[in-house]
C-alpha positions as a printed NumPy array, in Angstrom:
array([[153.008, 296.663, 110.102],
       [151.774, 298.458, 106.965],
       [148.843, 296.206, 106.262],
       [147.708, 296.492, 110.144],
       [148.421, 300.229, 110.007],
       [150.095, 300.401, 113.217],
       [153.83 , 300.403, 114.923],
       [154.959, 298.041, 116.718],
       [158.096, 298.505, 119.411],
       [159.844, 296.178, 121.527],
       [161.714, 298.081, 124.302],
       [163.863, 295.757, 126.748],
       [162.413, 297.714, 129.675],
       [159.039, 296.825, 128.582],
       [159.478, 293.162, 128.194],
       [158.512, 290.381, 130.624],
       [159.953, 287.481, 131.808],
       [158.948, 285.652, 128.532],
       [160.136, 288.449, 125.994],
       [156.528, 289.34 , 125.158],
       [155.611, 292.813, 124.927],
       [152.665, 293.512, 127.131],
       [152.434, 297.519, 126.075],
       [152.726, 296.709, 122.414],
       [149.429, 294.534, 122.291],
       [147.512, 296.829, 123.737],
       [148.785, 299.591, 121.281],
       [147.874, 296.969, 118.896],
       [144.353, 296.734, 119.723],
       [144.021, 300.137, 120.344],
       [144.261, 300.858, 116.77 ],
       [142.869, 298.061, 115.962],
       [139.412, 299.319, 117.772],
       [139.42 , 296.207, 119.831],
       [137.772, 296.533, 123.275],
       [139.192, 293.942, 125.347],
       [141.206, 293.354, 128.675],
       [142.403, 289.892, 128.284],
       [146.495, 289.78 , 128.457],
       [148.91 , 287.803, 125.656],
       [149.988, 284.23 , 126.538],
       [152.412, 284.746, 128.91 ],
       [153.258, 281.239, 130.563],
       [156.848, 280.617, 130.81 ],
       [156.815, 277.072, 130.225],
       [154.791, 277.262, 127.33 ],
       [156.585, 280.384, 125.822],
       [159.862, 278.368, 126.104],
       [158.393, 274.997, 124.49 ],
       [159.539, 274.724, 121.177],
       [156.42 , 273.616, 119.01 ],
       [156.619, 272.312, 115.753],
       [154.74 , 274.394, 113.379],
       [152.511, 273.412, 110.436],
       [150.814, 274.692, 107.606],
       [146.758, 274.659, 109.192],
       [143.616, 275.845, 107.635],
       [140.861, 277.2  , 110.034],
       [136.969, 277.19 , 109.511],
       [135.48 , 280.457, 110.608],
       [131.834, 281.266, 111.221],
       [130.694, 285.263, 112.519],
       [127.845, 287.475, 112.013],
       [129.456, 290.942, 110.45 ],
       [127.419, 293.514, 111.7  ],
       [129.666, 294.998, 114.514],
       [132.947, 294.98 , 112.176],
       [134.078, 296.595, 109.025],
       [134.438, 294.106, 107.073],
       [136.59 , 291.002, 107.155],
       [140.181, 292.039, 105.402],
       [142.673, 294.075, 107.722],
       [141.964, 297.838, 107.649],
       [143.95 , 300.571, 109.434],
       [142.314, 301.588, 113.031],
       [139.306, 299.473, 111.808],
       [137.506, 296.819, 114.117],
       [137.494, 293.887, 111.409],
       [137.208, 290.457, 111.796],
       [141.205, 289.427, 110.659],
       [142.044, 291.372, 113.545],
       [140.397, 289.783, 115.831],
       [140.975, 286.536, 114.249],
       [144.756, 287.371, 114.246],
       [144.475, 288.231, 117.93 ],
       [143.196, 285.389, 119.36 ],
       [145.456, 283.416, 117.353],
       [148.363, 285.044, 118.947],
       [146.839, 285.41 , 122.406],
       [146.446, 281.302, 121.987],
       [150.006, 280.685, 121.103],
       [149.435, 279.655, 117.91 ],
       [151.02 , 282.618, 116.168],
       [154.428, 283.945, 117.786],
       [154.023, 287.423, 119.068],
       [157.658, 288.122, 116.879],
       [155.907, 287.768, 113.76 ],
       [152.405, 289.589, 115.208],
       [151.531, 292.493, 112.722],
       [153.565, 290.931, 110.19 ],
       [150.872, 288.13 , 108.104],
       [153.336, 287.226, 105.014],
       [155.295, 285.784, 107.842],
       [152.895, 283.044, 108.814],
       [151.817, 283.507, 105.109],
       [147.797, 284.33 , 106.012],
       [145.513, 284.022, 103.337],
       [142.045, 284.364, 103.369],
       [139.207, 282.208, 100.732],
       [137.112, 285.518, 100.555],
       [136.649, 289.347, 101.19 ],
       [133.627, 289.81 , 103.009],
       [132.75 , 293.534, 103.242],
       [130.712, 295.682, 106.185],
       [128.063, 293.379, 106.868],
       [128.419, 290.828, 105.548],
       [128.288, 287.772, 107.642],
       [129.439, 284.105, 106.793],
       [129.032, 280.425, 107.733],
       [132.245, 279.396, 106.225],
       [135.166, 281.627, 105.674],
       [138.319, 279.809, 105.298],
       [142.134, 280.932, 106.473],
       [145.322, 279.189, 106.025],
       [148.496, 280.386, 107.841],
       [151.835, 279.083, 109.222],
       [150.885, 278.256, 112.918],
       [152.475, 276.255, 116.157],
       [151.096, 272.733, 117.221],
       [150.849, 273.927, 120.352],
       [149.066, 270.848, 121.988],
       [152.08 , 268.557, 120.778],
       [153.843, 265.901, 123.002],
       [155.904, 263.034, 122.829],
       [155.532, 259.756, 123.991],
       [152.752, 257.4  , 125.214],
       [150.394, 260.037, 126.274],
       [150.806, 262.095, 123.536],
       [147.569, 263.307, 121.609],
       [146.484, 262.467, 118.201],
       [146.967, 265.105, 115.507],
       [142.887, 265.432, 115.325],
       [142.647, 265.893, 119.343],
       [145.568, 268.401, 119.242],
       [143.219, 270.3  , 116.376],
       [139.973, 270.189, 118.347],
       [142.184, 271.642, 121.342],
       [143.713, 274.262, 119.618],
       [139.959, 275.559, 118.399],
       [138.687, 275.415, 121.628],
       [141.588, 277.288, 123.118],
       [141.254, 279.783, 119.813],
       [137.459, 280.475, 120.532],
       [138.378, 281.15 , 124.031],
       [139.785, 284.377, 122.941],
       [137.155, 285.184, 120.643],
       [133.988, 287.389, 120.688],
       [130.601, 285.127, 121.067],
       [129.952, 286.545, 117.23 ],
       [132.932, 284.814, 115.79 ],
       [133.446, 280.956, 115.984],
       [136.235, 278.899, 115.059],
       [134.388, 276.29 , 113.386],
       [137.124, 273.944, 112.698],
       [141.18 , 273.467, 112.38 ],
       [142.984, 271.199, 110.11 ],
       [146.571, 270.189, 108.576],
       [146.698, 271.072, 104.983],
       [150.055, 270.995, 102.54 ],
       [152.465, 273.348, 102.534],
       [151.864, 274.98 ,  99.606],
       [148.066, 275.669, 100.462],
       [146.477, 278.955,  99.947],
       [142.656, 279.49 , 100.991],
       [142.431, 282.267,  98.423],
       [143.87 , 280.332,  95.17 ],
       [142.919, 276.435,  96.298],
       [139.199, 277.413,  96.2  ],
       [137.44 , 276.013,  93.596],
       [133.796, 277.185,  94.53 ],
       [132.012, 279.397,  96.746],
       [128.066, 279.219,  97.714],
       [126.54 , 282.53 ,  98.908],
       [123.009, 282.392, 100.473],
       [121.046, 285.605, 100.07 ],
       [117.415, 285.923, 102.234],
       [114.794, 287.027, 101.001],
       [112.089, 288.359, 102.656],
       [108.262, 287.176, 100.779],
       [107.324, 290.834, 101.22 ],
       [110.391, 291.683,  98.686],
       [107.373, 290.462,  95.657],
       [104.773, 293.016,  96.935],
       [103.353, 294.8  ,  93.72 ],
       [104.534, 298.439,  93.305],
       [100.846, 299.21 ,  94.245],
       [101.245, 296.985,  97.651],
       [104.032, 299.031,  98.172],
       [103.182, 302.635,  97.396],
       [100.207, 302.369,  99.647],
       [102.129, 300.675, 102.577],
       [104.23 , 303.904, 102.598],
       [101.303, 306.52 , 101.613],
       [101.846, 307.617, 105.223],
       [105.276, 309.278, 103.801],
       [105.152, 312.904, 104.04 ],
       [105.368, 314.736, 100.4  ],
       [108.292, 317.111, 101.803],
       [110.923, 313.809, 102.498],
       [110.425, 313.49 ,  98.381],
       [111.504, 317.557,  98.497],
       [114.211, 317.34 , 100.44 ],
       [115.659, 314.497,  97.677],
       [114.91 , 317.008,  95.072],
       [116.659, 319.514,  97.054],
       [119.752, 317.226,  97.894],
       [119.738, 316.158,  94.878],
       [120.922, 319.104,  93.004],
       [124.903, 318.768,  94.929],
       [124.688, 314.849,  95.58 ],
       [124.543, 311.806,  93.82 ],
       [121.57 , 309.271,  93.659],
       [122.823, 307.229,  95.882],
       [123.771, 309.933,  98.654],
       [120.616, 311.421,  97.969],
       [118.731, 308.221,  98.906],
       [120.53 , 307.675, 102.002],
       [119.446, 310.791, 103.475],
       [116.016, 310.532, 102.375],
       [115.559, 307.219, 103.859],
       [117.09 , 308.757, 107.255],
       [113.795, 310.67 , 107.207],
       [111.416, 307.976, 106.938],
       [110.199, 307.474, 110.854],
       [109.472, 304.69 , 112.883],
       [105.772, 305.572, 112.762],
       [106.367, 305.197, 108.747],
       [107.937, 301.903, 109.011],
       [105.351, 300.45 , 111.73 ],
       [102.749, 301.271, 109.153],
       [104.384, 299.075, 105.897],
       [105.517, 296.143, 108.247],
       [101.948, 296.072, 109.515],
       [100.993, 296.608, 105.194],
       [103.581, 294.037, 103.883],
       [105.071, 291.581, 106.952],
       [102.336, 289.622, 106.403],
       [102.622, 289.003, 102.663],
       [103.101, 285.299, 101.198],
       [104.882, 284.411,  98.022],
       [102.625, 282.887,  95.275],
       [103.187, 280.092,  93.114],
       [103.632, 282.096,  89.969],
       [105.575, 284.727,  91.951],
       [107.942, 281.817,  93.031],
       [108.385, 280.539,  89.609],
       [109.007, 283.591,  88.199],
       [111.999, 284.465,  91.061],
       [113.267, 280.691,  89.515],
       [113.235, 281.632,  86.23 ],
       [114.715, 285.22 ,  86.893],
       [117.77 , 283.587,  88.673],
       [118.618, 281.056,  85.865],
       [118.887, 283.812,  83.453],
       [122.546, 284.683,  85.598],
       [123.634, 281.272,  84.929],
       [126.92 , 280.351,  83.038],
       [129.164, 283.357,  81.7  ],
       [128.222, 286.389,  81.01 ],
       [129.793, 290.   ,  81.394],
       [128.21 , 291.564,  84.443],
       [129.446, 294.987,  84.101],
       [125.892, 296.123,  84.687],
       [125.61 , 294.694,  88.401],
       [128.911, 295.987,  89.847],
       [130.788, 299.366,  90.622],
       [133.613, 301.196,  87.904],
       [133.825, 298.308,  85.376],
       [133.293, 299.091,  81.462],
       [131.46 , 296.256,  79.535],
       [134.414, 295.492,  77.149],
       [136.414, 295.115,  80.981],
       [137.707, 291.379,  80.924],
       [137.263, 291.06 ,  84.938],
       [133.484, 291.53 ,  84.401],
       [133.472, 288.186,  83.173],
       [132.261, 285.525,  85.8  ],
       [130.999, 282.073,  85.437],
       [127.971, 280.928,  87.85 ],
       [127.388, 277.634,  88.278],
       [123.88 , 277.675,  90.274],
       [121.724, 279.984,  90.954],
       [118.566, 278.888,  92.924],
       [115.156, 279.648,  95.19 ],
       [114.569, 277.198,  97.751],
       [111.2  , 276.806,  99.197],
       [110.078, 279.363, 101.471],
       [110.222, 278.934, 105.163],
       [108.202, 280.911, 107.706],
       [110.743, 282.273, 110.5  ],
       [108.868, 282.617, 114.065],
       [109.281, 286.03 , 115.575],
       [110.987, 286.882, 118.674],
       [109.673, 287.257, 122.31 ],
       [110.094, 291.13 , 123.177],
       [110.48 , 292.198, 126.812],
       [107.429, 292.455, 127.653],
       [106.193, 289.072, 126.676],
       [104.531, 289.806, 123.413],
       [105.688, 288.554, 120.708],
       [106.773, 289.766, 117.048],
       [105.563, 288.833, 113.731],
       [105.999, 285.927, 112.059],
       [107.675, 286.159, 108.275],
       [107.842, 284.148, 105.244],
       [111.479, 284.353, 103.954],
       [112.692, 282.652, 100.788],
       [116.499, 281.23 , 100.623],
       [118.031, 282.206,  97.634],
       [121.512, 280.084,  96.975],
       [124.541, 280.986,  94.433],
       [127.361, 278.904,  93.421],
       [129.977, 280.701,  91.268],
       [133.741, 280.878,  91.201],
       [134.014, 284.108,  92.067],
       [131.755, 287.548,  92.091],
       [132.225, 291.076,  91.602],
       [131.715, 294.259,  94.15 ],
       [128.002, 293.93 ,  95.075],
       [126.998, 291.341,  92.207],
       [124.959, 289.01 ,  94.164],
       [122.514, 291.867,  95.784],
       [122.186, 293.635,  91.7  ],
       [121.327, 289.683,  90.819],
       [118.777, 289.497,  93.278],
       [117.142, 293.035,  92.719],
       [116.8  , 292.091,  89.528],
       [115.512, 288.781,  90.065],
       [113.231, 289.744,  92.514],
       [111.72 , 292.125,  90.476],
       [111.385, 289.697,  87.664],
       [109.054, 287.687,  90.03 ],
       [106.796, 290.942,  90.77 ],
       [106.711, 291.64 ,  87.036],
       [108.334, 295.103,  87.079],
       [110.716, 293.916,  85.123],
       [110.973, 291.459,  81.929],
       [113.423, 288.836,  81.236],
       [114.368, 290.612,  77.938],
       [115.881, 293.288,  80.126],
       [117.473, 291.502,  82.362],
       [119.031, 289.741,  78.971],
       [119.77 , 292.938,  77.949],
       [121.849, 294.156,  80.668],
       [124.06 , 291.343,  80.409],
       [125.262, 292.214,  76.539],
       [128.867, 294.061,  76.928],
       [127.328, 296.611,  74.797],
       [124.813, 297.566,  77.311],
       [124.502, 299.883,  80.346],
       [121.952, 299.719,  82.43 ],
       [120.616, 301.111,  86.301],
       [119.921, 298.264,  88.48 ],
       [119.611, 299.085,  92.166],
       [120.832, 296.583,  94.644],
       [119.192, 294.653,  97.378],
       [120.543, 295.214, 100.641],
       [123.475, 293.517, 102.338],
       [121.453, 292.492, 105.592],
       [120.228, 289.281, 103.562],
       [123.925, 288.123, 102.479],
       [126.181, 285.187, 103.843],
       [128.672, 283.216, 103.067],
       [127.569, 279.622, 102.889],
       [130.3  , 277.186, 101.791],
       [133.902, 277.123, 100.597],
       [134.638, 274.437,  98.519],
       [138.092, 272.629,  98.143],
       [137.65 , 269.762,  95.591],
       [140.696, 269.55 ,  93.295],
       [142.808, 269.781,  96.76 ],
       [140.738, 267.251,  98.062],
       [140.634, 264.876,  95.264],
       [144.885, 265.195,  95.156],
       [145.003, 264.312,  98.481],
       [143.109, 261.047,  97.718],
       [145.559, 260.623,  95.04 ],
       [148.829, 261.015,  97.484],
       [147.54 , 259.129, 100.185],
       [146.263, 256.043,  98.229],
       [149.8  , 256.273,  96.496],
       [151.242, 256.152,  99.757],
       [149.533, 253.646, 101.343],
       [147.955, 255.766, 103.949],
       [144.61 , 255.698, 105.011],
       [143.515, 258.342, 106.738],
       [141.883, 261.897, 105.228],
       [142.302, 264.44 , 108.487],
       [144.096, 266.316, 106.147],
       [141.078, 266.585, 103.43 ],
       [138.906, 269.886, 104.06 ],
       [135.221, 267.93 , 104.49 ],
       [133.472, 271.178, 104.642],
       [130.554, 271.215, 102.168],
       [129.669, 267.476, 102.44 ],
       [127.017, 266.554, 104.816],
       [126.165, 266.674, 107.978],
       [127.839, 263.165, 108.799],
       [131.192, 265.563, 109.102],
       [131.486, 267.274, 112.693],
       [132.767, 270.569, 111.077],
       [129.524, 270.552, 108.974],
       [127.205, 269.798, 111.382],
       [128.296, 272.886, 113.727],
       [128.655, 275.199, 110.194],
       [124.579, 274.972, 110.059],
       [124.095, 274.828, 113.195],
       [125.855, 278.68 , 113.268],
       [124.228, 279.299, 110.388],
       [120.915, 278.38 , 111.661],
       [120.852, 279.418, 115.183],
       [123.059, 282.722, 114.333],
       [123.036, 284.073, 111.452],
       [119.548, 284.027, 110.099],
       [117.774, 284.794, 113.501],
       [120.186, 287.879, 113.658],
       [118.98 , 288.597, 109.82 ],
       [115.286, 288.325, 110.856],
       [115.497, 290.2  , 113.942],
       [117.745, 292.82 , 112.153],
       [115.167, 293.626, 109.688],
       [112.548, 293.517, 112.516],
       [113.915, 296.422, 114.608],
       [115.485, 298.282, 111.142],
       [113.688, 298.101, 108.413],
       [116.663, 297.657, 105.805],
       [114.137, 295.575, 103.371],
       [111.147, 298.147, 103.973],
       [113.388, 300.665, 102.966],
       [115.055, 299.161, 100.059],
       [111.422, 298.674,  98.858],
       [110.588, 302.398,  99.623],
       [113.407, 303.362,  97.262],
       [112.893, 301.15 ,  94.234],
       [109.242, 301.876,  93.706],
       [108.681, 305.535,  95.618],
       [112.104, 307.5  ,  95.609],
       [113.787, 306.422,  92.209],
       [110.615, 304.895,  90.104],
       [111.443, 305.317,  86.626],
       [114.846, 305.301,  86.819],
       [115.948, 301.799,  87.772],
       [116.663, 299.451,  84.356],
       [117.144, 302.739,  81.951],
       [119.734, 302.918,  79.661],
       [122.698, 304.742,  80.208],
       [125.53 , 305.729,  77.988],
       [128.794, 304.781,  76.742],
       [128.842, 300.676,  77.768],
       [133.337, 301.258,  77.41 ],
       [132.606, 303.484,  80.21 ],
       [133.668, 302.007,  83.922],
       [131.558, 304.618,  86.187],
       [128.37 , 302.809,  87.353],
       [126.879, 304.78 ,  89.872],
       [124.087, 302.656,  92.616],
       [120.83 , 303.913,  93.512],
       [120.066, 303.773,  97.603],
       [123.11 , 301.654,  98.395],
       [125.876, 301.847, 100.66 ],
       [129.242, 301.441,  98.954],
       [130.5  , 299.556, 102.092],
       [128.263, 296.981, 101.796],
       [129.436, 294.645,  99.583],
       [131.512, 292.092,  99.169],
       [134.747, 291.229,  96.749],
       [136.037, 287.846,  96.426]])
């Protein structure tokens, strides 16, 4: 009840036929800030069936715009609410031990933050086989699975898909069994505009919006100043730089030089300089990356609007990260700086600079519209359950978690095809009606030029304040 923040009572009066506690769930999504009508499994027959349980892992796609963020947060909308929710509603989870997750021992493979979205999250928890019969018309354990998803995503919001369900060990946690984790960050071409492409995209910007950061300044921090100076920038302003900068193409060199910006993050380094609070002589600013590459560009078709014209087209580069695990807002300082490697407003000696522990340096950081989780990746549990079923004789591999192979897996096959036909047409059309990019661009080279890669002070020292970001955009994991 403490980690969902709320109370939850069982009065006898209150009860139904099946013991389950119609008034309580809605005080649960109540404070949970979940809009919804649909009732709690209530079926006598099922409610009185006594289902074996089993230790399962679940697959989990959603786009993370509407939510704040993915962990449990007190009168929050968040995803492991919802998740939790239609879990219960499904039967899967007893509505006893709802509101309680160390009793069906959840765990989650990552902390995805406001806005972020992801292809492959992974959960584990204790749940019920509730598809489970005996005798000669009794389902196999993988069409009891594949039932229990689609019952799952029955409950669930169209932004949030249960991508897949499977049977894992009993001692299996998503959070410590993870080996891996790939990120995919897009970028948009227009991201490599010169400072000069970009100051005269935005010449349009009235000279009293850089008063009123002077002003606001004086009481607020950098980044608090930036917010509300962006706020001021009007749609007339941003119709003028997409029309300016939409249409921009990455180069060659410019290309090369994004490649050559991102391999300077790879293997282990102290990256004290591209999170929040965390000194350089800090051991947990220590993180290993494994990969960290451009793929070739792709040009994204625009929309049909209403009224049957159509927007722009735009040239977006995928940007992919493989690491162990990543600081508060890592990834987007990585690709800031990266990105402005490849428009040569910044050198590599800087960037080489800013990862010495005795360094401490500004770098801004990109926005969190461009940001997804892209694959979870389970290969010492996989390669032990090789091991135990070929010493026990037993051929099958249900229980193996085939998510980051190819597409010759089912579960694979529908993670891309959320990834593809979700998530980045919602990232395109996001930055088509908001500007997120436009205005990160505004900021680096108009609002704070100068101050982005200067020194600072004391490296021992943990404060690391970020210019034109919001702190709830990030991600932990």
């Amino acid at each position: 009840q403490k980690i969902f923040g709320i109370t939850i009572e069982k009065p006898e009066e209150d009860k139904n036929s099946c013991g389950t506690n119609i008034s309580s769930v809605e005080h649960v999504e109540e404070k949970q800030g979940i809009c919804s009508n649909e009732g709690v499994a209530t079926n006598t027959e099922e409610a009185a069936t006594k289902f074996p349980k089993r230790k399962l892992a679940i697959l989990v796609s959603f786009l993370g715009t509407k939510y704040s963020g993915f962990q449990i947060n007190a009168e929050k909308n968040t995803l492991q609410a919802q998740l939790e929710l239609a879990l219960q509603r499904a039967g899967i989870i007893n509505f006893a031990n709802f509101g309680y997750p160390s009793k069906y021992s959840w765990s989650s493979s990552a902390r995805t933050d406001k806005g972020v979205h992801a292809a492959a999250q992974v959960c584990s928890f204790k749940g019920h086989m509730i598809f489970h019969t005996d005798g000669e018309d009794a389902m196999t354990t993988g069409d009891q699975l594949d039932a229990m998803r689609t019952k799952v995503n029955e409950h669930l919001p169209d932004d949030i898909r249960i991508i897949d369900i499977e049977r894992v060990t009993r001692n299996f946690c998503a959070r410590t069994n993870r080996d891996k984790v790939r990120y995919q960050y897009m970028v948009p071409s227009f991201m490599l505009c010169s400072k000069e492409e970009v100051r005269k995209a935005f010449s349009s910007v009235d000279g009293s919006v850089l008063e009123t950061k002077k002003t606001v300044e004086k009481n607020m921090t950098p980044m608090e100043a930036s917010n509300i100076v962006q706020e001021n920038i009007t749609q007339e302003v941003l119709q003028n730089a997409r029309s300016a900068l939409y249409n921009h193409r990455v180069t060659p060199h410019q290309l090369e030089c994004l490649r050559e910006g991102l391999k300077l993050f790879q293997g282990t380094h102290p990256f004290h300089n591209y999170t929040r609070r965390i000194g350089g002589k800090d051991a947990s600013a220590m993180r290993y990356i494994l990969s960290f590459e451009a793929l070739d560009p792709v040009v994204l078709p625009g929309k049909l609007n209403n009224d049957g014209t159509k927007q722009q087209d735009m040239e977006w580069i995928p940007v992919q990260i493989v690491g162990q695990s990543f600081l508060l807002n890592q990834i987007r300082k990585m690709i800031s700086a990266a990105v402005d490697l490849g428009r040569e407003v910044v050198s590599d000696d800087q960037i080489r600079q800013s990862l010495k522990k005795e360094v401490r340096m500004k770098v801004n950081v990109a926005p969190a519209q461009g940001l997804f989780l892209d694959r979870s990746y389970f290969d010492l549990y996989n390669k032990l359950k090789v091991k135990k079923n070929t010493q026990s004789g037993g051929g099958h591999d249900h229980d193996q978690l085939n998510w980051a192979g190819s597409e010759e897996y089912p579960a694979v096959k529908r993670i891309e095809e959320f990834k593809n036909d979700k998530i980045i047409p919602h990232i395109v059309h996001e930055e088509i009606n908001e500007g997120n990019f436009l205005k990160y661009l505004f900021a680096q080279d108009i609002l704070h030029a100068g101050e982005i890669y200067s020194l600072l002070g004391d490296p021992s020292m943990s404060k690391n304040e970020d210019i034109g970001s919001d702190e709830d955009n990030g991600l932990e994991n």
